[in-house]
PDB file of C-alpha atoms in Angstrom:
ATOM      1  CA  UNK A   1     -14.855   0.345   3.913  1.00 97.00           C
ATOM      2  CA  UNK A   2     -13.477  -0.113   0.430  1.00 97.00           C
ATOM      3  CA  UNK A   3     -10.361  -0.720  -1.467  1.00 98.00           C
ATOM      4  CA  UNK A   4      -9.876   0.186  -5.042  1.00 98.00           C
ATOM      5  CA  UNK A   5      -6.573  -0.892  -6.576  1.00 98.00           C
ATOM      6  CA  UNK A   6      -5.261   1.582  -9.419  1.00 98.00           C
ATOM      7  CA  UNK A   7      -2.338  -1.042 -10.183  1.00 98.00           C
ATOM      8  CA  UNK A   8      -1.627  -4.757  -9.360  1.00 98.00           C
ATOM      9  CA  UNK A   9       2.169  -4.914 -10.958  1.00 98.00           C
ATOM     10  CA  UNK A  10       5.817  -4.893  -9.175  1.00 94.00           C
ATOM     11  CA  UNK A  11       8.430  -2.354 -10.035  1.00 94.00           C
ATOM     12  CA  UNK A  12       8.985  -4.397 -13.351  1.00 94.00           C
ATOM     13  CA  UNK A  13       5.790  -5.104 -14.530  1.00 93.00           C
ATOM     14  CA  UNK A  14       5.106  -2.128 -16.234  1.00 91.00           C
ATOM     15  CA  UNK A  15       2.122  -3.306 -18.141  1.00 96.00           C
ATOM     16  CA  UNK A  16      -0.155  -3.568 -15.061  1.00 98.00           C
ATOM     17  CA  UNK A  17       1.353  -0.472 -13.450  1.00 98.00           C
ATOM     18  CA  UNK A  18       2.546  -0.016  -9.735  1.00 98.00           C
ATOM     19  CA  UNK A  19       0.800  -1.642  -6.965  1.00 98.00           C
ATOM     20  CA  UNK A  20      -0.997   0.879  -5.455  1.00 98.00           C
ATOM     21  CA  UNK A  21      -4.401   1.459  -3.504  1.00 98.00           C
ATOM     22  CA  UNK A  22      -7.648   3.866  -2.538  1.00 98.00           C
ATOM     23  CA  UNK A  23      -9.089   2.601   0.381  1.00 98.00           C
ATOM     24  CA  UNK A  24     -12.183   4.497   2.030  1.00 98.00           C
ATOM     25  CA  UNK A  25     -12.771   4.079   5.472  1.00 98.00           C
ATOM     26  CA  UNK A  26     -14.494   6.382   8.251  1.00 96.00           C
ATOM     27  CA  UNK A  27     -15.673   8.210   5.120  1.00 96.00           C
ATOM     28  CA  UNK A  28     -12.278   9.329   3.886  1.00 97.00           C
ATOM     29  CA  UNK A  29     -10.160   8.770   1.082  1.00 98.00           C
ATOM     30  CA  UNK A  30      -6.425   6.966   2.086  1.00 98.00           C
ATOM     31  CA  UNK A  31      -3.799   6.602  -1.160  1.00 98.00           C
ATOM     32  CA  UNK A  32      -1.631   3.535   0.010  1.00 98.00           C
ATOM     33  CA  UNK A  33       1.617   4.371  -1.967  1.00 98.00           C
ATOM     34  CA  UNK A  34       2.403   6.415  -4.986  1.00 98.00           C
ATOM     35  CA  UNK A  35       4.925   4.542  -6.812  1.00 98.00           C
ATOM     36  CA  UNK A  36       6.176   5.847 -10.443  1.00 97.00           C
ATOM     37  CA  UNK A  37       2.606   5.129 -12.371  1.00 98.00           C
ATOM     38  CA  UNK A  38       0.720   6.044  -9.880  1.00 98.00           C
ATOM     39  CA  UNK A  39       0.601   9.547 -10.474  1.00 98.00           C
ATOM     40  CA  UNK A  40      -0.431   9.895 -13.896  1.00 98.00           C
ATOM     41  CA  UNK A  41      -3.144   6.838 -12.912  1.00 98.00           C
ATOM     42  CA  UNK A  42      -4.780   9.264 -10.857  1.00 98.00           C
ATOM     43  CA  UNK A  43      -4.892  12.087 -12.928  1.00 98.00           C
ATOM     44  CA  UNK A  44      -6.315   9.883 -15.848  1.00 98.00           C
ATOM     45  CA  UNK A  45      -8.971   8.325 -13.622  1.00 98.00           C
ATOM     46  CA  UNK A  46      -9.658  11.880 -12.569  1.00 98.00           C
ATOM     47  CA  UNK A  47      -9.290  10.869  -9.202  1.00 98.00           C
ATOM     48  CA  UNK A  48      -6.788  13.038  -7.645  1.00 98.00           C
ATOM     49  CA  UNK A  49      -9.139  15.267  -6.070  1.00 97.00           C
ATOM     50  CA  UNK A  50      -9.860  11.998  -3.913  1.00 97.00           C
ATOM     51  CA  UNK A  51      -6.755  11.890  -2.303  1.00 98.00           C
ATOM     52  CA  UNK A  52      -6.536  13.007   1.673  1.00 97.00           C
ATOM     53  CA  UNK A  53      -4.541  10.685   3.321  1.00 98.00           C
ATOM     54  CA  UNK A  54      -1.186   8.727   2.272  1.00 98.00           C
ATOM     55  CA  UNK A  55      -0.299   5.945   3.731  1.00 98.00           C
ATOM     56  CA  UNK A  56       3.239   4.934   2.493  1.00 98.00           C
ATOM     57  CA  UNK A  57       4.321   1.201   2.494  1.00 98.00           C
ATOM     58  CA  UNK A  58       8.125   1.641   1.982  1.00 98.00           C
ATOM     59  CA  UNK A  59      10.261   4.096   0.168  1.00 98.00           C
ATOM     60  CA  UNK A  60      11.279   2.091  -3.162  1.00 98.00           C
ATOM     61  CA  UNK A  61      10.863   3.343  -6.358  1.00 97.00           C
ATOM     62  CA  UNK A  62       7.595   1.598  -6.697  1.00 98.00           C
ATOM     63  CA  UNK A  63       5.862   2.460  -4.089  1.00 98.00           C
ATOM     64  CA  UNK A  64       6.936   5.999  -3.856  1.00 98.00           C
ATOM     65  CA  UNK A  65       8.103   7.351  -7.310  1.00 98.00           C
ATOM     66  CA  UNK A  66       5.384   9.941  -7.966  1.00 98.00           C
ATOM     67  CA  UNK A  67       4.581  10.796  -4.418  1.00 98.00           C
ATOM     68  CA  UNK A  68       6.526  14.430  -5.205  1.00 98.00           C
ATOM     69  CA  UNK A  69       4.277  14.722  -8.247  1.00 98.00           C
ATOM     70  CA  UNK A  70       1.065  14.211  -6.866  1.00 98.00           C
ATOM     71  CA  UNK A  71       1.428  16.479  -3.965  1.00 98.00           C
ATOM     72  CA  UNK A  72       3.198  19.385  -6.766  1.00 98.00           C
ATOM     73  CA  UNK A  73      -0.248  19.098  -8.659  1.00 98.00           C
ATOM     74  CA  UNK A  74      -2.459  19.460  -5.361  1.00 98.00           C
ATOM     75  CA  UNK A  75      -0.680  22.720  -5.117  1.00 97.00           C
ATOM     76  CA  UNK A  76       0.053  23.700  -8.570  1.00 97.00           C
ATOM     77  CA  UNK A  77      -2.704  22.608 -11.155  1.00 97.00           C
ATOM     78  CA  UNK A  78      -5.759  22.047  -8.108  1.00 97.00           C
ATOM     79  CA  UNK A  79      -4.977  24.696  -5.371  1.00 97.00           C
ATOM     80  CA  UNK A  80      -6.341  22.043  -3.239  1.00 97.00           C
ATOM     81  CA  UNK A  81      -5.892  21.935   0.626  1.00 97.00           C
ATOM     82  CA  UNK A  82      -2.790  20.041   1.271  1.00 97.00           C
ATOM     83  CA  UNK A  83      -3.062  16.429   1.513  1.00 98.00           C
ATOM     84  CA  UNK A  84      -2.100  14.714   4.395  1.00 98.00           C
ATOM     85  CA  UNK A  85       0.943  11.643   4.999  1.00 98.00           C
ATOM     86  CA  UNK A  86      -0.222   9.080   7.849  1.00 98.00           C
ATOM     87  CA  UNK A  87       3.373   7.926   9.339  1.00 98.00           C
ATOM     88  CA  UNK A  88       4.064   4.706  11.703  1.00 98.00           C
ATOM     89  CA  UNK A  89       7.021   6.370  13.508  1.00 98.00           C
ATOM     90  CA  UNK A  90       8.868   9.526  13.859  1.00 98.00           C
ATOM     91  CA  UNK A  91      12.031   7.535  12.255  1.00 98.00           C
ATOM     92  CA  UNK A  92       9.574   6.610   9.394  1.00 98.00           C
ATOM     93  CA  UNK A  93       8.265  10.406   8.724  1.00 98.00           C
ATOM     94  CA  UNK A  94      11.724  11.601   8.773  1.00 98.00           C
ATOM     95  CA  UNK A  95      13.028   9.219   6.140  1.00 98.00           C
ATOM     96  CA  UNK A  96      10.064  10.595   3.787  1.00 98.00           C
ATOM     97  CA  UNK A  97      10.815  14.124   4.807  1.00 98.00           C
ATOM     98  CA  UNK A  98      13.951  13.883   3.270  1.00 97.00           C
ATOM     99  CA  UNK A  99      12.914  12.069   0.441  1.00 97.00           C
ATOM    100  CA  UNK A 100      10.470  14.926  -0.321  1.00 98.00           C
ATOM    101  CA  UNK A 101      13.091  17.437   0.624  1.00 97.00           C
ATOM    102  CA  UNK A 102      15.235  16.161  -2.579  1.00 96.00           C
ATOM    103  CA  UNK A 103      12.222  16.921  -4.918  1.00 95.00           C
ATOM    104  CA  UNK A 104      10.497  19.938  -3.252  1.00 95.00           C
ATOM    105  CA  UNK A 105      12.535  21.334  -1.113  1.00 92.00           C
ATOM    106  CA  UNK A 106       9.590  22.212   1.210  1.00 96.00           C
ATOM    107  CA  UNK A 107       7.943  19.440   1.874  1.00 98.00           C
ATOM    108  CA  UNK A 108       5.720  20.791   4.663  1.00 96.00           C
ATOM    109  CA  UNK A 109       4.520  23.747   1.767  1.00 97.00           C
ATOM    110  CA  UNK A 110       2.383  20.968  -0.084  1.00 98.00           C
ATOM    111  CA  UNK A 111       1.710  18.154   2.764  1.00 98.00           C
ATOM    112  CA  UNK A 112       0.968  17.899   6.186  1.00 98.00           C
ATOM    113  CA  UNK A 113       2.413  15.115   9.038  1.00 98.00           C
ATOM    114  CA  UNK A 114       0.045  13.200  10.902  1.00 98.00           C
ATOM    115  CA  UNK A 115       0.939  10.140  12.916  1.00 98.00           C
ATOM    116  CA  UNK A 116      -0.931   7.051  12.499  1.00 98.00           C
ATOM    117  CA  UNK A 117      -2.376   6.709  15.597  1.00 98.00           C
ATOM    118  CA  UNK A 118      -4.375   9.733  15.415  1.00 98.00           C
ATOM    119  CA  UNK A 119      -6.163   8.172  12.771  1.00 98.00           C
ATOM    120  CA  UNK A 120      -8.798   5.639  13.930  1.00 96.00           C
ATOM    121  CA  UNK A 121      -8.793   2.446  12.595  1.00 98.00           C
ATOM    122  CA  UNK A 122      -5.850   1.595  11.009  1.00 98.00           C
ATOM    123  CA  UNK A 123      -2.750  -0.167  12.605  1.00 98.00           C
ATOM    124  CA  UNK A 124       0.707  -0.601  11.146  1.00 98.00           C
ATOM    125  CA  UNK A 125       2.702  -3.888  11.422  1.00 98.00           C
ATOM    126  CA  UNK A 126       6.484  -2.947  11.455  1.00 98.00           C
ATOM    127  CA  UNK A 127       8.247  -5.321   8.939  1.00 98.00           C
ATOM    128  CA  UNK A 128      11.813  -4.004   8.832  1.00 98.00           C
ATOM    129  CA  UNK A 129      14.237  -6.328   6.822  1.00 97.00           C
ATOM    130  CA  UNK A 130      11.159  -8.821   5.678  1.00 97.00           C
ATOM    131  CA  UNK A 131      11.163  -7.249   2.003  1.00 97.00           C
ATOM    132  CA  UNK A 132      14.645  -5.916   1.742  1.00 96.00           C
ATOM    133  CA  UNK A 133      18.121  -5.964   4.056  1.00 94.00           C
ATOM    134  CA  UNK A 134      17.933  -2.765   6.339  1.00 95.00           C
ATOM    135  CA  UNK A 135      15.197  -0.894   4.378  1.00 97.00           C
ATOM    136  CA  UNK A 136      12.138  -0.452   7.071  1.00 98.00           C
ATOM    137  CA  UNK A 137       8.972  -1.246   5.755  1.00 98.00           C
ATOM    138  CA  UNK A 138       5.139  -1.670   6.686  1.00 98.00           C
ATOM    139  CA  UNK A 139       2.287  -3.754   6.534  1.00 98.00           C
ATOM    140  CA  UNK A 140      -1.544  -2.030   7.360  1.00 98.00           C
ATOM    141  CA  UNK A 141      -4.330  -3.219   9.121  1.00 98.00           C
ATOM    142  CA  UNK A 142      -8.033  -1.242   8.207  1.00 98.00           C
ATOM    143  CA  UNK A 143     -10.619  -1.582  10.544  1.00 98.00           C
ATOM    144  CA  UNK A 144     -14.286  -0.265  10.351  1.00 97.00           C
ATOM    145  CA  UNK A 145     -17.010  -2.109  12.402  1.00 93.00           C
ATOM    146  CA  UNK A 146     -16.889  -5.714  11.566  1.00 94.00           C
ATOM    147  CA  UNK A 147     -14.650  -5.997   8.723  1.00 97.00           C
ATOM    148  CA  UNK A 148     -10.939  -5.673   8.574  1.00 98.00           C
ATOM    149  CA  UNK A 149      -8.911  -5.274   5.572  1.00 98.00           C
ATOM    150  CA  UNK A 150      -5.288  -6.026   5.193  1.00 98.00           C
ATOM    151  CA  UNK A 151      -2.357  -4.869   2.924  1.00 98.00           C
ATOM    152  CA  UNK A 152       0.322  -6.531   3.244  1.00 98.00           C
ATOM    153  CA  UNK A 153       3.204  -4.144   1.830  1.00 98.00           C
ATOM    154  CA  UNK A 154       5.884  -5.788   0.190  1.00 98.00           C
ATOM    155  CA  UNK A 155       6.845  -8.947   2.668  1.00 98.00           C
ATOM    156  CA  UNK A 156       9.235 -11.262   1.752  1.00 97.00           C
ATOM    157  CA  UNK A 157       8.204 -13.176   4.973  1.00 96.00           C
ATOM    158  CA  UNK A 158       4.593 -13.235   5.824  1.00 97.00           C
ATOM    159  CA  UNK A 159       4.774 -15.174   9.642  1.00 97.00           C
ATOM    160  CA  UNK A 160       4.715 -11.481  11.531  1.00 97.00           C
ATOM    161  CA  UNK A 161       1.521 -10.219   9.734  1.00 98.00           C
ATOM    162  CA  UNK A 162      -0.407 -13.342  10.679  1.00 98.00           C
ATOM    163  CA  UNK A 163       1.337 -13.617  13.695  1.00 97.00           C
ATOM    164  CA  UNK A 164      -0.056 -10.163  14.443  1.00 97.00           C
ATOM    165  CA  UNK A 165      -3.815 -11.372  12.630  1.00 97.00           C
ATOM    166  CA  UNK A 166      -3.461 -14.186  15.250  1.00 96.00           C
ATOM    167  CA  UNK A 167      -3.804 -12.174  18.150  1.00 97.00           C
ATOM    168  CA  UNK A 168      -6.076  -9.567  17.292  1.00 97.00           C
ATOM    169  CA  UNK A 169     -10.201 -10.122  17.432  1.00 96.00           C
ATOM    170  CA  UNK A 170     -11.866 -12.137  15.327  1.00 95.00           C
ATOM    171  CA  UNK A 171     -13.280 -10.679  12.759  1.00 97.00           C
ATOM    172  CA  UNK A 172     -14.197 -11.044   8.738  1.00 98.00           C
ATOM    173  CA  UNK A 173     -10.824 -10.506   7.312  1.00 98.00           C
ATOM    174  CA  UNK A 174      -9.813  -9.801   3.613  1.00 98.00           C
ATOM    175  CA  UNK A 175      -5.829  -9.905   3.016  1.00 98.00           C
ATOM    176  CA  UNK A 176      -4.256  -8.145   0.274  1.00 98.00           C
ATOM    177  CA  UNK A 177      -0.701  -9.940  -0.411  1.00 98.00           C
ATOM    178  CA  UNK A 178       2.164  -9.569  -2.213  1.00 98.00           C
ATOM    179  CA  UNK A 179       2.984 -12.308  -3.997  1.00 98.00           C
ATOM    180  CA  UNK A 180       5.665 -14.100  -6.111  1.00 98.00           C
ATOM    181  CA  UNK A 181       5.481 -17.475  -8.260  1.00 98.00           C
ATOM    182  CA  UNK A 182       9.117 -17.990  -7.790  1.00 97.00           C
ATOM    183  CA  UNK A 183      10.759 -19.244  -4.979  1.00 96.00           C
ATOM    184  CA  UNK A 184      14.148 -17.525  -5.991  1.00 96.00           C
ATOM    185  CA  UNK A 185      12.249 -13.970  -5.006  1.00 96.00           C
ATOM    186  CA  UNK A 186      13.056 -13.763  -1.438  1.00 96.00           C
ATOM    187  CA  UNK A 187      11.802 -10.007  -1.272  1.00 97.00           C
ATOM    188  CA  UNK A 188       8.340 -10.977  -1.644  1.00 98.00           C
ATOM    189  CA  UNK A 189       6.333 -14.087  -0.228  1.00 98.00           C
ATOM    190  CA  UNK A 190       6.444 -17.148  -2.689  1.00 98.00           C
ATOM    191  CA  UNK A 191       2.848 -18.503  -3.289  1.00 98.00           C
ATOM    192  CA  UNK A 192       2.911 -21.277  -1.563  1.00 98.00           C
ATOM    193  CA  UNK A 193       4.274 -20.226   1.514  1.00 98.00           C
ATOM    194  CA  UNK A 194       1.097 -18.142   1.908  1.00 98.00           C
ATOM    195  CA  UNK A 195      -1.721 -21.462   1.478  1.00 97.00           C
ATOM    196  CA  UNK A 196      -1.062 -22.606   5.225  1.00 97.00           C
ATOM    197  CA  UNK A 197      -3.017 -18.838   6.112  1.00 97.00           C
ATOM    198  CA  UNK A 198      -5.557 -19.155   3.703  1.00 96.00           C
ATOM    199  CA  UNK A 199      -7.700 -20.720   6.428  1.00 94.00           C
ATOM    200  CA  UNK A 200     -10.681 -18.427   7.737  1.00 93.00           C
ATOM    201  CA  UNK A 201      -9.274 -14.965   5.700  1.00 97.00           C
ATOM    202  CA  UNK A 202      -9.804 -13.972   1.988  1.00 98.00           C
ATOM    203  CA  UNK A 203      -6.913 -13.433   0.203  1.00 98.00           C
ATOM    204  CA  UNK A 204      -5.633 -12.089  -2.572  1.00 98.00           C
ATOM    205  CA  UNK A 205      -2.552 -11.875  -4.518  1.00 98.00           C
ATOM    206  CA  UNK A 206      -0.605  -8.409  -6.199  1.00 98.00           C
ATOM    207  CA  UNK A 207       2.328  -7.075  -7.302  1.00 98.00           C
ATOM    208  CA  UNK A 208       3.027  -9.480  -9.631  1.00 97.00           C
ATOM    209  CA  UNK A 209       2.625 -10.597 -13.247  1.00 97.00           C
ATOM    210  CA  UNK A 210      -0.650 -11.972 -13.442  1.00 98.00           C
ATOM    211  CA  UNK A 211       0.397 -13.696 -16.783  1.00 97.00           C
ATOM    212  CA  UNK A 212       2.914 -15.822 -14.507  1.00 97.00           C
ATOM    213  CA  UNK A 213      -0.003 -17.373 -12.422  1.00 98.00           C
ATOM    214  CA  UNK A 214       0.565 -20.977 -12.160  1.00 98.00           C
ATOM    215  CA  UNK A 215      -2.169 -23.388 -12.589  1.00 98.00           C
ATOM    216  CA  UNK A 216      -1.799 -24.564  -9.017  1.00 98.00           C
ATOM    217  CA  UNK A 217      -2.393 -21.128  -7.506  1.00 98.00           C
ATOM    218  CA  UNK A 218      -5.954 -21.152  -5.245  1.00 98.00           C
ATOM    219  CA  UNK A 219      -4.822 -17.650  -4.400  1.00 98.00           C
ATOM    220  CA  UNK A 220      -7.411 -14.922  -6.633  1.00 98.00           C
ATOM    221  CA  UNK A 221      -5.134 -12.532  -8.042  1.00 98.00           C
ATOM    222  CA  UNK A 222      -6.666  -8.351  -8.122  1.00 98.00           C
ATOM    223  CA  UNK A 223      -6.041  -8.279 -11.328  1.00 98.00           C
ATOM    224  CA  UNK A 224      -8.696 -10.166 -12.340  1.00 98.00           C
ATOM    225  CA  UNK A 225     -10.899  -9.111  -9.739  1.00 98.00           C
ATOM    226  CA  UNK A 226     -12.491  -5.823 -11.812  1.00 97.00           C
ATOM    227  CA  UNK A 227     -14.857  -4.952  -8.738  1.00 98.00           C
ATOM    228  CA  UNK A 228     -11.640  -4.060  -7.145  1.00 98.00           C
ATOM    229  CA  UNK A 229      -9.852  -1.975  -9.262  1.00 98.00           C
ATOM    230  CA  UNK A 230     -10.613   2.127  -9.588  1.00 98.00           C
TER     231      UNK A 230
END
């Protein structure tokens, strides 16, 4: 199992581009969303032809932007079998349906449904209201043999996703947060507020400015991690 980022910034941080993820597991290629950079990312990293499975955290801007895109050059420019979106629920897949329907009209022309749980090994953590008021939103969990990878989404409140680690099987665990260095940014989790889970899980920190990092900050941010970025 691997994880490649091919951004580490939020929706504002335009110089380290949308946070955004490859993640290989069971020997296939998963895009975790496809926010506004993400796109062009791919097609200048020649890497669309990668590009399966989506897994979509939430439908902002961010994490969803150039979704349309992507699957118009998979048709268009590559002729390439249609990729396929992963969804949580059948609430979740119809929200994205009509978010594709705005753009393509079609949507089931360029992409095909699955539901997660026909895909072995990865779990979604329902986080509705824990980034933003009323929006539904999702955290993933990968597993493949004895590791476990998590992504956190954007999670303005991280107790359910450890809640939810808490319970499962032990095993090696590396967590992917969002993270924030101010305490004003109730959307996503505030630094510190993530230390008491450090215990017994790697963990790293996105979606943020990496320029912001405060000295105190024991969390390693992707950014500067360049064995995990595409």
């Amino acid at each position: 199992m691997q994880i490649k980022f091919l951004g580490t910034g939020g929706a504002f941080d335009i110089d380290y581009l949308n946070s955004a993820a490859l993640v290989t597991i069971r020997e296939k290629c998963v895009l975790l969303d496809c926010g506004f950079t993400v796109y062009q990312t791919l097609v200048h990293k020649n890497l669309v032809h990668r590009v399966s499975y989506i897994l979509i955290t939430h439908l902002h801007n961010d994490h969803c932007g150039s979704l349309a895109n992507l699957l118009l050059h998979k048709h268009v420019v590559d002729k390439a079998p249609k990729p396929t979106i992963l969804y949580p629920t059948d609430q979740f897949k119809a929200q994205v349906y009509e978010f594709l329907k705005i753009q393509v009209k079609d949507p089931e022309k360029y992409v095909d449904f699955m539901p997660l749980e026909h895909f072995e090994g990865i779990k979604a953590v329902d986080t509705y209201g824990l980034h933003s008021e009323g929006l539904q939103s999702f955290a993933y969990i990968f597993e493949e043999e004895d590791n476990r990878l998590v992504y956190s989404g954007d999670l303005g409140k991280p107790d359910v996703l450890f809640d939810k680690l808490s319970r499962m099987p032990s095993l090696p665990t590396c967590v992917y947060h969002d993270i924030t260095f101010s305490p004003e940014n109730t959307g996503h989790t505030f630094y510190k507020k993530l230390l008491p889970y450090m215990n017994g899980v790697e963990m790293f920190g996105y979606h943020c400015d990496p320029t912001q990092n405060p000295a105190d900050n024991p969390i390693r941010l992707v950014f500067y991690q360049k064995d995990l970025l595409a």
